[in-house]
């Protein structure tokens, strides 16, 4: 029986927000002690958080603490899990090593040294992001740009390389721990625009971070407005990847430059660009406050399209009902569900990952519970080095139980949409644990991908 899902009552009280704008207040690792709500935790629990927060990035703001977390249900509350460090995010061994360092010295450099050692074990550069995605011009890497799939360029504006709060599962975690080598950023809009104008097959620009919506509107203007020049007519869609609707919906309602931001988006839409807000929502709770309803209403009024995406995460949304409810709520508020991702092979994956077989089951069960308008989600999808690989299902072919897979996006565009098969493995959580089915030695793309990695052929074969 399909359960009947309740609704979130939609409330919009615009005046309330204008009269009393909320002050943005943020807490980082060093201010853990200052978060009043945490006083209900024991000393040991607080110390555990400190251990994890000295390795993985931590940042939370007061809106999240006051409005999104149900403090009567911690530690199980999904939003608490989403932003606060948990012991299981580190291996037991790493956890103990860091505990020893923290207990035995007040020396910040010893803590940092241990932290860096542990971070190196957490695969900070997943999917060959740095080695294969950064384009070159005159043998120089163009900083702040990644170009992996033919149609779409990622841009990391330097002012947008932080977030209003950090997600504990974030695959970009390494950018937030102060290691400049790991940071993608770009000081100059001009380099971006010059790259785009030279590559006419780019139809989509994806502005990402961090969170570009932490930028002042003035900066956003300098990145977006030049895209209206005739030589950039081929860049039809501008996507902005953001978690701001969850973590700081005030951005669109009563920040000092909210109105200017909405006016900018509206100008871009009127000039003929498709502006897509790629909103990260991991749980329907993030869509339940009056101010997020108002933010969504105002954004949609500007003419942008809001699409949504999230990884499937143990402890947060490993439940088809949570997804079905979230997608229904998104459709109701006029949003388009777009991607369900598999938790990536980096950072705190040990804590959040679920087997691929389970991911497919959650996807299927959730999809079954929503109408066609909620079935626009693709996934569950693994963002791997060779491309985005979707788990299409589990079936038996000639007596062999297999995963049916396909690329949604691929480094070589010609790999996309071809079904391929892996031996079924109930425990596997990532591509590197899968073996080709039917006795094949390699997946069909492997030899070509190996050659790209060895730079025998270009990673951009298009
Ligand atoms: C997901 C992704 C894109 C966008 O892919 P779409 O299928 O067009 O949404 C672009 N670049 C990279 C590196 C990505 O991971």
Short mmCIF file of C-alpha atoms and ligand atoms in Angstrom, two decimals:
data_model
loop_
_atom_site.label_atom_id
_atom_site.label_comp_id
_atom_site.label_asym_id
_atom_site.label_seq_id
_atom_site.Cartn_x
_atom_site.Cartn_y
_atom_site.Cartn_z
CA UNK A 1 0.00 0.00 0.00
CA UNK A 2 1.29 3.41 -0.91
CA UNK A 3 1.18 5.60 2.16
CA UNK A 4 -0.68 8.87 1.92
CA UNK A 5 1.84 11.61 2.46
CA UNK A 6 0.85 14.64 4.49
CA UNK A 7 1.42 18.15 3.18
CA UNK A 8 3.48 21.01 4.43
CA UNK A 9 1.12 23.91 4.93
CA UNK A 10 2.25 26.69 2.66
CA UNK A 11 2.57 29.95 4.53
CA UNK A 12 3.67 33.21 3.06
CA UNK A 13 3.79 36.21 5.31
CA UNK A 14 5.90 38.58 3.29
CA UNK A 15 5.52 41.60 5.60
CA UNK A 16 6.84 39.67 8.54
CA UNK A 17 10.20 39.27 6.82
CA UNK A 18 10.49 42.84 5.69
CA UNK A 19 9.77 44.11 9.19
CA UNK A 20 12.27 41.90 10.97
CA UNK A 21 15.16 40.79 8.81
CA UNK A 22 17.24 38.10 10.46
CA UNK A 23 20.88 38.76 11.21
CA UNK A 24 23.23 36.25 9.57
CA UNK A 25 25.27 34.66 12.31
CA UNK A 26 27.65 31.82 11.73
CA UNK A 27 29.55 29.40 14.00
CA UNK A 28 32.70 27.52 13.06
CA UNK A 29 34.77 24.83 14.76
CA UNK A 30 36.27 27.29 17.24
CA UNK A 31 32.85 28.50 18.32
CA UNK A 32 31.27 25.10 18.93
CA UNK A 33 31.12 25.96 22.64
CA UNK A 34 29.09 29.07 21.91
CA UNK A 35 26.16 27.23 20.36
CA UNK A 36 23.57 27.27 23.12
CA UNK A 37 21.50 24.45 21.71
CA UNK A 38 24.47 22.10 22.14
CA UNK A 39 24.44 22.57 25.90
CA UNK A 40 22.10 19.58 26.10
CA UNK A 41 24.94 17.35 24.90
CA UNK A 42 27.35 15.68 27.32
CA UNK A 43 30.98 16.79 27.56
CA UNK A 44 32.05 13.61 25.80
CA UNK A 45 29.67 14.21 22.91
CA UNK A 46 30.94 17.76 22.50
CA UNK A 47 34.52 16.55 22.52
CA UNK A 48 33.69 13.96 19.84
CA UNK A 49 32.38 16.77 17.68
CA UNK A 50 35.58 18.71 18.19
CA UNK A 51 37.66 15.74 17.13
CA UNK A 52 35.77 15.39 13.86
CA UNK A 53 35.57 19.15 13.28
CA UNK A 54 39.35 19.42 13.48
CA UNK A 55 39.57 17.23 10.38
CA UNK A 56 36.43 17.96 8.35
CA UNK A 57 35.07 21.45 7.74
CA UNK A 58 32.33 22.71 10.04
CA UNK A 59 30.21 25.82 9.73
CA UNK A 60 26.59 26.35 10.71
CA UNK A 61 24.39 29.42 10.92
CA UNK A 62 21.73 30.47 13.35
CA UNK A 63 18.82 30.09 10.90
CA UNK A 64 19.68 26.40 10.50
CA UNK A 65 20.03 25.95 14.27
CA UNK A 66 16.83 27.82 15.14
CA UNK A 67 14.50 26.82 12.31
CA UNK A 68 15.60 23.61 10.63
CA UNK A 69 16.75 21.33 13.44
CA UNK A 70 14.33 19.61 15.77
CA UNK A 71 16.41 19.67 18.95
CA UNK A 72 14.14 17.19 20.71
CA UNK A 73 15.27 14.56 18.23
CA UNK A 74 19.03 14.81 18.28
CA UNK A 75 21.30 13.12 17.37
CA UNK A 76 18.89 11.48 14.90
CA UNK A 77 17.44 14.65 13.47
CA UNK A 78 18.32 14.67 9.73
CA UNK A 79 19.35 18.31 9.62
CA UNK A 80 21.49 17.88 12.74
CA UNK A 81 23.19 15.04 10.86
CA UNK A 82 23.52 17.24 7.80
CA UNK A 83 25.49 20.01 9.51
CA UNK A 84 27.00 18.74 12.77
CA UNK A 85 30.07 16.48 12.94
CA UNK A 86 29.41 12.88 14.01
CA UNK A 87 31.90 10.41 15.40
CA UNK A 88 31.33 7.83 12.64
CA UNK A 89 32.55 10.25 9.97
CA UNK A 90 36.13 9.24 10.76
CA UNK A 91 37.49 5.72 10.95
CA UNK A 92 37.93 4.50 14.48
CA UNK A 93 41.67 4.58 14.06
CA UNK A 94 41.77 8.17 12.76
CA UNK A 95 39.32 9.24 15.42
CA UNK A 96 41.54 7.82 18.15
CA UNK A 97 44.68 9.34 16.70
CA UNK A 98 43.13 12.79 16.62
CA UNK A 99 41.74 12.33 20.12
CA UNK A 100 45.24 11.60 21.39
CA UNK A 101 46.66 14.71 19.73
CA UNK A 102 43.88 16.95 21.05
CA UNK A 103 44.18 15.55 24.58
CA UNK A 104 47.94 15.74 24.76
CA UNK A 105 48.64 19.22 23.48
CA UNK A 106 47.27 22.66 22.95
CA UNK A 107 49.59 23.03 20.03
CA UNK A 108 47.55 24.05 17.02
CA UNK A 109 50.25 22.99 14.58
CA UNK A 110 50.30 19.40 15.90
CA UNK A 111 46.53 19.26 15.42
CA UNK A 112 46.84 20.62 11.92
CA UNK A 113 49.56 18.17 11.01
CA UNK A 114 47.47 15.22 12.15
CA UNK A 115 44.42 16.67 10.41
CA UNK A 116 46.28 16.96 7.12
CA UNK A 117 47.56 13.42 7.41
CA UNK A 118 44.02 12.10 7.92
CA UNK A 119 42.60 14.28 5.15
CA UNK A 120 45.02 12.74 2.67
CA UNK A 121 43.44 9.36 3.43
CA UNK A 122 39.97 10.70 2.59
CA UNK A 123 40.49 11.01 -1.17
CA UNK A 124 40.31 14.81 -1.36
CA UNK A 125 40.39 14.88 -5.19
CA UNK A 126 37.66 12.51 -6.34
CA UNK A 127 36.95 11.75 -10.01
CA UNK A 128 40.21 13.25 -11.34
CA UNK A 129 38.72 16.72 -11.03
CA UNK A 130 42.04 18.50 -11.05
CA UNK A 131 44.04 16.36 -13.43
CA UNK A 132 41.50 15.90 -16.22
CA UNK A 133 38.86 18.64 -15.95
CA UNK A 134 40.85 21.85 -15.97
CA UNK A 135 41.30 23.23 -19.50
CA UNK A 136 44.57 24.74 -20.71
CA UNK A 137 45.33 27.78 -22.76
CA UNK A 138 48.86 28.37 -24.05
CA UNK A 139 49.93 25.42 -21.87
CA UNK A 140 48.64 27.24 -18.78
CA UNK A 141 45.76 25.81 -16.74
CA UNK A 142 42.77 28.15 -16.66
CA UNK A 143 42.06 28.44 -12.97
CA UNK A 144 38.51 28.43 -11.75
CA UNK A 145 37.13 26.46 -14.70
CA UNK A 146 36.36 22.78 -15.14
CA UNK A 147 35.28 21.44 -18.51
CA UNK A 148 34.45 17.76 -18.43
CA UNK A 149 31.30 17.34 -20.51
CA UNK A 150 31.13 18.94 -23.94
CA UNK A 151 28.07 21.13 -23.39
CA UNK A 152 28.70 22.31 -19.86
CA UNK A 153 31.44 24.35 -18.20
CA UNK A 154 31.76 24.69 -14.45
CA UNK A 155 32.92 28.02 -13.10
CA UNK A 156 34.10 28.64 -9.53
CA UNK A 157 33.96 32.38 -8.83
CA UNK A 158 36.47 33.28 -6.13
CA UNK A 159 33.91 35.16 -4.03
CA UNK A 160 31.61 32.15 -4.01
CA UNK A 161 33.95 29.52 -2.56
CA UNK A 162 32.27 29.31 0.83
CA UNK A 163 28.75 28.34 1.95
CA UNK A 164 26.21 29.69 4.43
CA UNK A 165 26.59 26.40 6.32
CA UNK A 166 28.60 23.33 5.40
CA UNK A 167 27.09 19.96 4.57
CA UNK A 168 28.86 17.21 6.46
CA UNK A 169 28.80 14.93 3.38
CA UNK A 170 30.05 17.54 0.89
CA UNK A 171 32.33 16.19 -1.84
CA UNK A 172 33.93 19.64 -2.08
CA UNK A 173 34.93 19.49 1.60
CA UNK A 174 38.62 19.84 0.80
CA UNK A 175 38.05 23.36 -0.54
CA UNK A 176 36.93 24.56 2.85
CA UNK A 177 39.90 23.57 4.97
CA UNK A 178 42.24 26.25 3.77
CA UNK A 179 44.35 24.16 1.41
CA UNK A 180 44.88 26.49 -1.54
CA UNK A 181 45.93 23.62 -3.79
CA UNK A 182 42.50 22.14 -3.50
CA UNK A 183 40.61 25.31 -4.19
CA UNK A 184 39.16 26.08 -7.56
CA UNK A 185 38.55 29.74 -7.97
CA UNK A 186 38.80 32.47 -10.51
CA UNK A 187 39.46 36.10 -9.93
CA UNK A 188 38.65 37.19 -13.39
CA UNK A 189 35.30 36.96 -15.05
CA UNK A 190 37.11 37.95 -18.20
CA UNK A 191 39.04 34.64 -18.49
CA UNK A 192 35.78 32.76 -18.22
CA UNK A 193 34.07 34.83 -20.87
CA UNK A 194 37.02 34.51 -23.22
CA UNK A 195 37.04 30.70 -22.82
CA UNK A 196 33.31 30.51 -23.44
CA UNK A 197 33.48 32.70 -26.54
CA UNK A 198 36.07 30.38 -28.09
CA UNK A 199 34.06 27.21 -27.54
CA UNK A 200 30.81 27.37 -29.42
CA UNK A 201 29.64 23.90 -28.39
CA UNK A 202 29.20 25.06 -24.80
CA UNK A 203 25.50 25.65 -24.21
CA UNK A 204 25.51 25.57 -20.41
CA UNK A 205 27.50 27.46 -17.85
CA UNK A 206 27.24 26.09 -14.33
CA UNK A 207 28.32 28.59 -11.69
CA UNK A 208 29.25 26.69 -8.59
CA UNK A 209 31.35 26.75 -5.45
CA UNK A 210 31.09 26.67 -2.49
CA UNK A 211 27.90 28.54 -3.05
CA UNK A 212 27.79 31.37 -5.60
CA UNK A 213 24.75 32.79 -3.80
CA UNK A 214 26.97 33.89 -0.90
CA UNK A 215 28.31 36.53 -3.30
CA UNK A 216 27.12 40.10 -3.20
CA UNK A 217 24.83 40.95 -6.09
CA UNK A 218 27.49 43.31 -7.50
CA UNK A 219 29.82 40.37 -8.07
CA UNK A 220 27.06 38.30 -9.59
CA UNK A 221 26.37 41.17 -12.00
CA UNK A 222 29.99 41.17 -13.16
CA UNK A 223 29.85 37.45 -13.93
CA UNK A 224 26.39 37.30 -15.48
CA UNK A 225 25.83 40.48 -17.47
CA UNK A 226 28.69 39.98 -19.94
CA UNK A 227 27.03 36.69 -20.90
CA UNK A 228 24.46 38.78 -22.77
CA UNK A 229 27.05 39.81 -25.38
CA UNK A 230 26.30 38.49 -28.87
CA UNK A 231 29.52 36.41 -28.98
CA UNK A 232 28.12 34.39 -26.08
CA UNK A 233 24.71 33.73 -27.63
CA UNK A 234 25.57 30.02 -27.70
CA UNK A 235 25.62 29.95 -23.87
CA UNK A 236 21.88 29.50 -23.53
CA UNK A 237 21.55 28.22 -20.01
CA UNK A 238 23.17 29.58 -16.90
CA UNK A 239 22.85 27.27 -13.94
CA UNK A 240 23.62 28.45 -10.45
CA UNK A 241 24.33 25.62 -8.00
CA UNK A 242 23.25 26.64 -4.52
CA UNK A 243 22.20 25.47 -1.10
CA UNK A 244 20.99 28.94 -0.14
CA UNK A 245 17.29 28.07 -0.26
CA UNK A 246 18.01 25.64 2.57
CA UNK A 247 20.62 27.48 4.55
CA UNK A 248 19.81 31.16 3.93
CA UNK A 249 16.53 31.77 2.06
CA UNK A 250 16.79 35.35 3.33
CA UNK A 251 19.13 35.83 0.35
CA UNK A 252 16.04 36.25 -1.83
CA UNK A 253 13.78 38.00 0.64
CA UNK A 254 15.36 40.52 2.97
CA UNK A 255 19.14 40.66 2.56
CA UNK A 256 20.38 44.16 1.77
CA UNK A 257 20.70 43.36 -1.93
CA UNK A 258 17.94 40.76 -2.39
CA UNK A 259 15.88 42.96 -4.67
CA UNK A 260 18.89 43.74 -6.87
CA UNK A 261 19.66 40.04 -7.14
CA UNK A 262 16.13 39.20 -8.26
CA UNK A 263 16.17 42.11 -10.69
CA UNK A 264 19.41 40.80 -12.19
CA UNK A 265 17.96 37.32 -12.65
CA UNK A 266 14.87 38.82 -14.23
CA UNK A 267 16.95 40.92 -16.65
CA UNK A 268 18.88 37.83 -17.72
CA UNK A 269 15.67 35.87 -18.30
CA UNK A 270 14.08 38.71 -20.26
CA UNK A 271 17.20 38.94 -22.42
CA UNK A 272 16.60 35.34 -23.45
CA UNK A 273 18.78 33.26 -21.14
CA UNK A 274 17.48 30.24 -19.29
CA UNK A 275 18.50 30.77 -15.68
CA UNK A 276 18.35 27.52 -13.74
CA UNK A 277 18.77 27.53 -9.99
CA UNK A 278 20.19 24.11 -9.11
CA UNK A 279 18.90 23.89 -5.56
CA UNK A 280 20.32 21.36 -3.14
CA UNK A 281 17.64 19.94 -0.88
CA UNK A 282 18.50 16.81 1.07
CA UNK A 283 15.34 16.58 3.12
CA UNK A 284 11.84 18.04 2.92
CA UNK A 285 12.37 19.75 6.28
CA UNK A 286 14.52 22.31 4.47
CA UNK A 287 11.44 23.30 2.45
CA UNK A 288 9.12 23.75 5.39
CA UNK A 289 9.69 27.26 6.75
CA UNK A 290 7.62 30.30 5.71
CA UNK A 291 10.71 32.14 4.54
CA UNK A 292 11.80 29.40 2.12
CA UNK A 293 8.30 29.43 0.63
CA UNK A 294 8.58 33.17 0.14
CA UNK A 295 12.09 32.85 -1.33
CA UNK A 296 10.87 30.24 -3.82
CA UNK A 297 7.88 32.38 -4.74
CA UNK A 298 10.05 35.43 -5.38
CA UNK A 299 12.63 33.47 -7.36
CA UNK A 300 9.98 31.91 -9.57
CA UNK A 301 8.41 35.31 -10.11
CA UNK A 302 11.73 36.47 -11.57
CA UNK A 303 11.36 33.86 -14.29
CA UNK A 304 14.08 31.41 -13.28
CA UNK A 305 13.51 27.66 -13.18
CA UNK A 306 14.41 25.92 -9.94
CA UNK A 307 15.68 22.35 -10.31
CA UNK A 308 16.63 20.21 -7.36
CA UNK A 309 19.27 17.65 -6.56
CA UNK A 310 20.65 15.67 -3.65
CA UNK A 311 22.71 12.65 -2.86
CA UNK A 312 21.14 9.69 -1.12
CA UNK A 313 22.60 9.75 2.38
CA UNK A 314 22.49 7.31 5.22
CA UNK A 315 21.34 9.07 8.44
CA UNK A 316 19.63 11.82 6.42
CA UNK A 317 17.38 10.56 3.65
CA UNK A 318 17.86 6.80 3.33
CA UNK A 319 14.12 6.29 3.12
CA UNK A 320 11.81 6.30 0.07
CA UNK A 321 9.12 8.18 2.01
CA UNK A 322 11.48 11.08 2.68
CA UNK A 323 12.24 11.37 -1.05
CA UNK A 324 8.64 10.91 -2.17
CA UNK A 325 7.49 13.57 0.25
CA UNK A 326 10.31 15.90 -0.80
CA UNK A 327 9.66 15.49 -4.54
CA UNK A 328 5.92 16.00 -4.09
CA UNK A 329 6.59 19.12 -2.07
CA UNK A 330 8.99 20.35 -4.75
CA UNK A 331 6.49 19.81 -7.53
CA UNK A 332 3.83 21.56 -5.48
CA UNK A 333 6.02 24.60 -4.98
CA UNK A 334 6.85 24.63 -8.70
CA UNK A 335 10.33 23.08 -8.56
CA UNK A 336 11.64 20.40 -10.93
CA UNK A 337 13.28 17.32 -9.34
CA UNK A 338 16.45 16.69 -11.36
CA UNK A 339 19.13 14.43 -9.85
CA UNK A 340 19.50 11.78 -7.15
CA UNK A 341 23.22 11.21 -6.62
CA UNK A 342 25.16 8.40 -5.01
CA UNK A 343 27.31 9.65 -2.10
CA UNK A 344 30.76 10.21 -3.57
CA UNK A 345 33.95 8.35 -2.70
CA UNK A 346 35.49 11.11 -0.62
CA UNK A 347 35.45 12.70 2.84
CA UNK A 348 32.94 11.25 5.27
CA UNK A 349 31.60 8.70 2.77
CA UNK A 350 31.95 5.86 5.33
CA UNK A 351 29.20 7.47 7.34
CA UNK A 352 26.79 8.35 4.55
CA UNK A 353 27.20 5.74 1.83
CA UNK A 354 24.58 3.10 1.11
CA UNK A 355 24.97 0.11 -1.24
CA UNK A 356 24.13 0.81 -4.88
CA UNK A 357 21.47 -1.88 -4.71
CA UNK A 358 19.81 -0.01 -1.84
CA UNK A 359 20.11 3.30 -3.68
CA UNK A 360 18.26 1.88 -6.65
CA UNK A 361 15.59 0.46 -4.34
CA UNK A 362 15.04 3.82 -2.61
CA UNK A 363 14.85 5.58 -5.98
CA UNK A 364 12.35 3.11 -7.38
CA UNK A 365 10.17 3.01 -4.27
CA UNK A 366 10.11 6.80 -4.04
CA UNK A 367 9.39 7.29 -7.73
CA UNK A 368 6.49 4.85 -7.52
CA UNK A 369 4.86 7.12 -4.96
CA UNK A 370 4.81 10.34 -6.97
CA UNK A 371 3.01 11.46 -10.11
CA UNK A 372 4.71 11.88 -13.46
CA UNK A 373 5.74 15.45 -12.67
CA UNK A 374 7.87 14.14 -9.82
CA UNK A 375 9.46 11.47 -12.01
CA UNK A 376 11.80 13.87 -13.77
CA UNK A 377 14.60 12.84 -11.42
CA UNK A 378 17.50 10.94 -12.92
CA UNK A 379 19.54 8.58 -10.85
CA UNK A 380 20.81 7.18 -8.67
CA UNK A 381 23.90 8.53 -10.39
CA UNK A 382 27.59 8.13 -9.54
CA UNK A 383 29.82 11.06 -10.52
CA UNK A 384 32.91 9.08 -11.47
CA UNK A 385 36.06 9.94 -13.41
CA UNK A 386 34.71 8.64 -16.74
CA UNK A 387 31.29 10.23 -16.24
CA UNK A 388 27.93 10.18 -14.54
CA UNK A 389 26.80 6.57 -14.30
CA UNK A 390 23.19 5.80 -13.53
CA UNK A 391 22.07 2.58 -11.86
CA UNK A 392 19.14 1.68 -14.05
CA UNK A 393 18.24 -1.50 -12.25
CA UNK A 394 19.01 -5.00 -11.13
CA UNK A 395 18.00 -7.93 -13.29
CA UNK A 396 18.94 -11.45 -14.34
CA UNK A 397 20.32 -12.07 -17.83
CA UNK A 398 21.14 -15.61 -18.95
CA UNK A 399 21.10 -16.72 -15.34
CA UNK A 400 23.52 -14.01 -14.15
CA UNK A 401 22.32 -11.35 -11.72
CA UNK A 402 23.54 -7.96 -12.92
CA UNK A 403 23.35 -4.23 -12.45
CA UNK A 404 22.13 -2.44 -15.56
CA UNK A 405 24.10 0.78 -15.91
CA UNK A 406 24.41 3.67 -18.33
CA UNK A 407 26.26 6.94 -18.63
CA UNK A 408 24.06 10.01 -18.28
CA UNK A 409 27.11 12.11 -19.11
CA UNK A 410 30.52 10.98 -20.24
CA UNK A 411 33.95 12.35 -20.98
CA UNK A 412 33.49 10.95 -24.45
CA UNK A 413 29.94 12.03 -25.36
CA UNK A 414 29.59 8.86 -27.40
CA UNK A 415 29.64 6.68 -24.27
CA UNK A 416 26.34 8.19 -23.10
CA UNK A 417 23.10 6.24 -23.00
CA UNK A 418 24.59 2.83 -23.89
CA UNK A 419 23.43 0.17 -21.46
CA UNK A 420 26.26 -1.84 -19.86
CA UNK A 421 26.35 -4.45 -17.17
CA UNK A 422 28.16 -5.22 -13.93
CA UNK A 423 28.04 -8.32 -11.76
CA UNK A 424 25.50 -7.81 -9.02
CA UNK A 425 27.15 -7.11 -5.70
CA UNK A 426 24.82 -6.35 -2.78
CA UNK A 427 27.57 -4.52 -0.87
CA UNK A 428 29.14 -2.40 -3.60
CA UNK A 429 28.88 1.35 -3.04
CA UNK A 430 30.94 2.71 -5.95
CA UNK A 431 32.06 1.96 -9.48
CA UNK A 432 35.54 0.80 -8.42
CA UNK A 433 33.93 -2.10 -6.55
CA UNK A 434 32.02 -3.31 -9.61
CA UNK A 435 33.20 -5.96 -12.05
CA UNK A 436 31.97 -6.32 -15.62
CA UNK A 437 29.31 -9.00 -16.09
CA UNK A 438 29.34 -11.99 -18.47
CA UNK A 439 33.03 -12.70 -17.92
CA UNK A 440 34.17 -9.51 -19.66
CA UNK A 441 37.54 -8.29 -18.54
CA UNK A 442 36.84 -4.57 -18.74
CA UNK A 443 33.96 -2.16 -19.12
CA UNK A 444 33.61 -0.89 -22.68
CA UNK A 445 35.00 2.57 -21.89
CA UNK A 446 37.95 1.48 -19.74
CA UNK A 447 40.72 1.31 -22.33
CA UNK A 448 39.87 4.74 -23.71
CA UNK A 449 39.59 6.24 -20.23
CA UNK A 450 42.96 4.74 -19.24
CA UNK A 451 44.50 6.42 -22.27
CA UNK A 452 42.97 9.75 -21.22
CA UNK A 453 44.45 9.37 -17.75
CA UNK A 454 47.87 8.65 -19.19
CA UNK A 455 47.39 11.65 -21.49
CA UNK A 456 47.89 9.43 -24.52
CA UNK A 457 44.68 10.97 -25.76
CA UNK A 458 43.04 14.21 -24.70
CA UNK A 459 40.47 14.07 -21.90
CA UNK A 460 38.38 16.28 -24.19
CA UNK A 461 37.95 14.07 -27.22
CA UNK A 462 35.06 16.19 -28.53
C1 LIG B 1 26.93 16.86 -13.44
C2 LIG B 1 27.97 17.65 -14.11
C3 LIG B 1 27.62 18.51 -15.14
C4 LIG B 1 26.20 18.68 -15.62
O1 LIG B 1 25.66 17.52 -16.21
P1 LIG B 1 24.13 17.53 -16.71
O2 LIG B 1 23.80 16.11 -17.01
O3 LIG B 1 24.07 18.42 -17.89
O4 LIG B 1 23.33 18.07 -15.57
C5 LIG B 1 28.64 19.22 -15.75
N1 LIG B 1 29.94 19.09 -15.37
C6 LIG B 1 30.31 18.24 -14.39
C7 LIG B 1 31.76 18.09 -14.06
C8 LIG B 1 29.33 17.50 -13.72
O5 LIG B 1 29.72 16.66 -12.75
#
